[in-house]
Each structure stands twice: as C-alpha cells, then as structure tokens.
mmCIF file of C-alpha atoms and ligand atoms in Angstrom:
data_model
loop_
_atom_site.group_PDB
_atom_site.id
_atom_site.type_symbol
_atom_site.label_atom_id
_atom_site.label_comp_id
_atom_site.label_asym_id
_atom_site.label_seq_id
_atom_site.Cartn_x
_atom_site.Cartn_y
_atom_site.Cartn_z
ATOM 1 C CA MET A 61 130.696 -11.340 76.056
ATOM 2 C CA THR A 62 128.358 -13.672 77.603
ATOM 3 C CA PHE A 63 124.266 -13.855 76.936
ATOM 4 C CA ARG A 64 121.906 -15.831 79.127
ATOM 5 C CA LEU A 65 118.148 -16.147 77.716
ATOM 6 C CA LYS A 66 114.946 -14.061 79.209
ATOM 7 C CA ILE A 67 112.161 -15.825 78.690
ATOM 8 C CA GLU A 68 108.618 -13.514 78.244
ATOM 9 C CA VAL A 69 105.143 -14.360 78.264
ATOM 10 C CA LEU A 70 102.938 -11.839 76.901
ATOM 11 C CA SER A 71 99.610 -11.118 77.989
ATOM 12 C CA ASN A 72 97.835 -12.755 75.105
ATOM 13 C CA CYS A 73 98.672 -16.082 76.129
ATOM 14 C CA ILE A 74 95.449 -18.247 76.778
ATOM 15 C CA GLY A 75 96.903 -20.847 78.528
ATOM 16 C CA CYS A 76 96.668 -23.687 75.754
ATOM 17 C CA GLY A 77 99.339 -25.759 77.712
ATOM 18 C CA ILE A 78 101.733 -26.065 74.645
ATOM 19 C CA CYS A 79 104.758 -24.472 75.615
ATOM 20 C CA TRP A 80 105.323 -26.064 78.417
ATOM 21 C CA THR A 81 104.333 -29.395 76.852
ATOM 22 C CA ILE A 82 106.926 -29.196 74.691
ATOM 23 C CA CYS A 83 109.878 -27.561 76.500
ATOM 24 C CA PRO A 84 112.466 -30.240 76.538
ATOM 25 C CA LYS A 85 114.047 -29.021 79.586
ATOM 26 C CA GLY A 86 111.271 -28.007 82.348
ATOM 27 C CA VAL A 87 111.809 -24.256 82.073
ATOM 28 C CA LEU A 88 107.745 -23.491 81.556
ATOM 29 C CA THR A 89 104.613 -24.259 83.583
ATOM 30 C CA GLY A 90 101.316 -23.769 83.993
ATOM 31 C CA LYS A 91 97.384 -24.213 84.480
ATOM 32 C CA LEU A 92 95.634 -24.613 81.300
ATOM 33 C CA ARG A 93 93.380 -21.376 80.104
ATOM 34 C CA GLU A 94 95.895 -19.534 82.489
ATOM 35 C CA ARG A 95 98.950 -17.494 81.811
ATOM 36 C CA ALA A 96 102.341 -19.719 81.405
ATOM 37 C CA SER A 97 104.844 -19.217 83.858
ATOM 38 C CA VAL A 98 108.669 -19.431 83.916
ATOM 39 C CA LEU A 99 109.710 -21.862 86.557
ATOM 40 C CA ASN A 100 113.570 -21.586 85.685
ATOM 41 C CA GLU A 101 114.907 -19.874 83.251
ATOM 42 C CA SER A 102 118.721 -21.001 83.525
ATOM 43 C CA LEU A 103 118.172 -24.512 82.330
ATOM 44 C CA CYS A 104 116.874 -23.338 79.085
ATOM 45 C CA SER A 105 119.045 -24.272 76.352
ATOM 46 C CA GLY A 106 117.797 -22.107 73.733
ATOM 47 C CA CYS A 107 116.099 -24.219 71.385
ATOM 48 C CA PHE A 108 113.400 -21.919 70.296
ATOM 49 C CA SER A 109 110.482 -24.601 70.393
ATOM 50 C CA CYS A 110 108.567 -22.675 72.778
ATOM 51 C CA GLN A 111 108.354 -19.721 70.796
ATOM 52 C CA ASN A 112 108.182 -21.634 67.507
ATOM 53 C CA ASN A 113 105.022 -23.826 68.319
ATOM 54 C CA CYS A 114 102.971 -20.675 70.328
ATOM 55 C CA PRO A 115 99.927 -20.672 67.964
ATOM 56 C CA TYR A 116 99.334 -16.864 69.732
ATOM 57 C CA SER A 117 103.290 -15.735 69.393
ATOM 58 C CA ALA A 118 102.566 -15.352 73.179
ATOM 59 C CA ILE A 119 105.985 -16.614 74.361
ATOM 60 C CA LYS A 120 109.669 -14.683 72.947
ATOM 61 C CA VAL A 121 112.785 -16.191 74.078
ATOM 62 C CA ILE A 122 115.355 -13.683 74.289
ATOM 63 C CA PRO A 123 119.044 -13.218 74.393
ATOM 64 C CA ILE A 124 120.239 -10.389 76.915
ATOM 65 C CA GLN A 125 123.843 -9.764 76.935
ATOM 66 C CA SER A 126 125.622 -10.067 80.304
HETATM 67 S S1 SF4 B 408 101.997 -21.881 73.712
HETATM 68 FE FE1 SF4 B 408 101.444 -19.864 73.806
HETATM 69 S S2 SF4 B 408 99.215 -19.503 74.514
HETATM 70 FE FE2 SF4 B 408 100.221 -21.677 74.886
HETATM 71 S S3 SF4 B 408 100.343 -21.506 77.087
HETATM 72 FE FE3 SF4 B 408 102.366 -21.130 75.955
HETATM 73 S S4 SF4 B 408 102.971 -19.013 75.726
HETATM 74 FE FE4 SF4 B 408 100.574 -19.318 76.472
HETATM 75 S S1 SF4 B 409 113.670 -22.211 74.441
HETATM 76 FE FE1 SF4 B 409 113.643 -24.179 74.536
HETATM 77 S S2 SF4 B 409 114.315 -24.876 76.364
HETATM 78 FE FE2 SF4 B 409 114.101 -22.755 76.538
HETATM 79 S S3 SF4 B 409 112.087 -22.405 77.398
HETATM 80 FE FE3 SF4 B 409 111.840 -22.588 75.121
HETATM 81 S S4 SF4 B 409 111.140 -24.803 74.749
HETATM 82 FE FE4 SF4 B 409 112.287 -24.532 76.779
#
C-alpha cells in the first residue's frame, strides 16, 4: 500500500504568503492577496508546515492511498 500527498487550498485563503514562503520543497507558489497555488505536489515531503502555519486553516495536506 502506498500513499501520495494531495495539497488542497481552500477558498478562504487570503493569499498571505506564509505557506509558499515556509514550504521547504517549493511545492507552493502565489501572489499576495490571491489564493495560493500548488506548483508541484509530487515534491511535497509531508512536513505539514504549510497546514500548521496557515492562520486561516486554508491549506490541507491529505494522504491519498494509491
Ligand atoms: S498560509 Fe493560508 S491564507 Fe496564507 S496563502 Fe497559504 S493557504 Fe492562503
Ligand atoms: S507539507 Fe511541507 S513540503 Fe508539503 S507543501 Fe506543505 S510545507 Fe511544502
């Protein structure tokens, strides 16, 4: 059984920039005041820093069984 990680940015994201600044793998990108974008999900290490540091709980790291 293997897992991959899905990153989901929710509609309440305000584009504060914390997640794409903190991500150590360059998975996320964005422009200030616009919803964050997922650039390369396959590089995600599952550190959960984005999810744990978003002040709006607007980004989720979801393990998907594949
Ligand atoms: S930290 Fe949260 S609110 Fe800020 S850009 Fe990322 S997902 Fe959006
Ligand atoms: S879990 Fe870590 S590596 Fe994956 S997108 Fe979030 S901050 Fe980046």
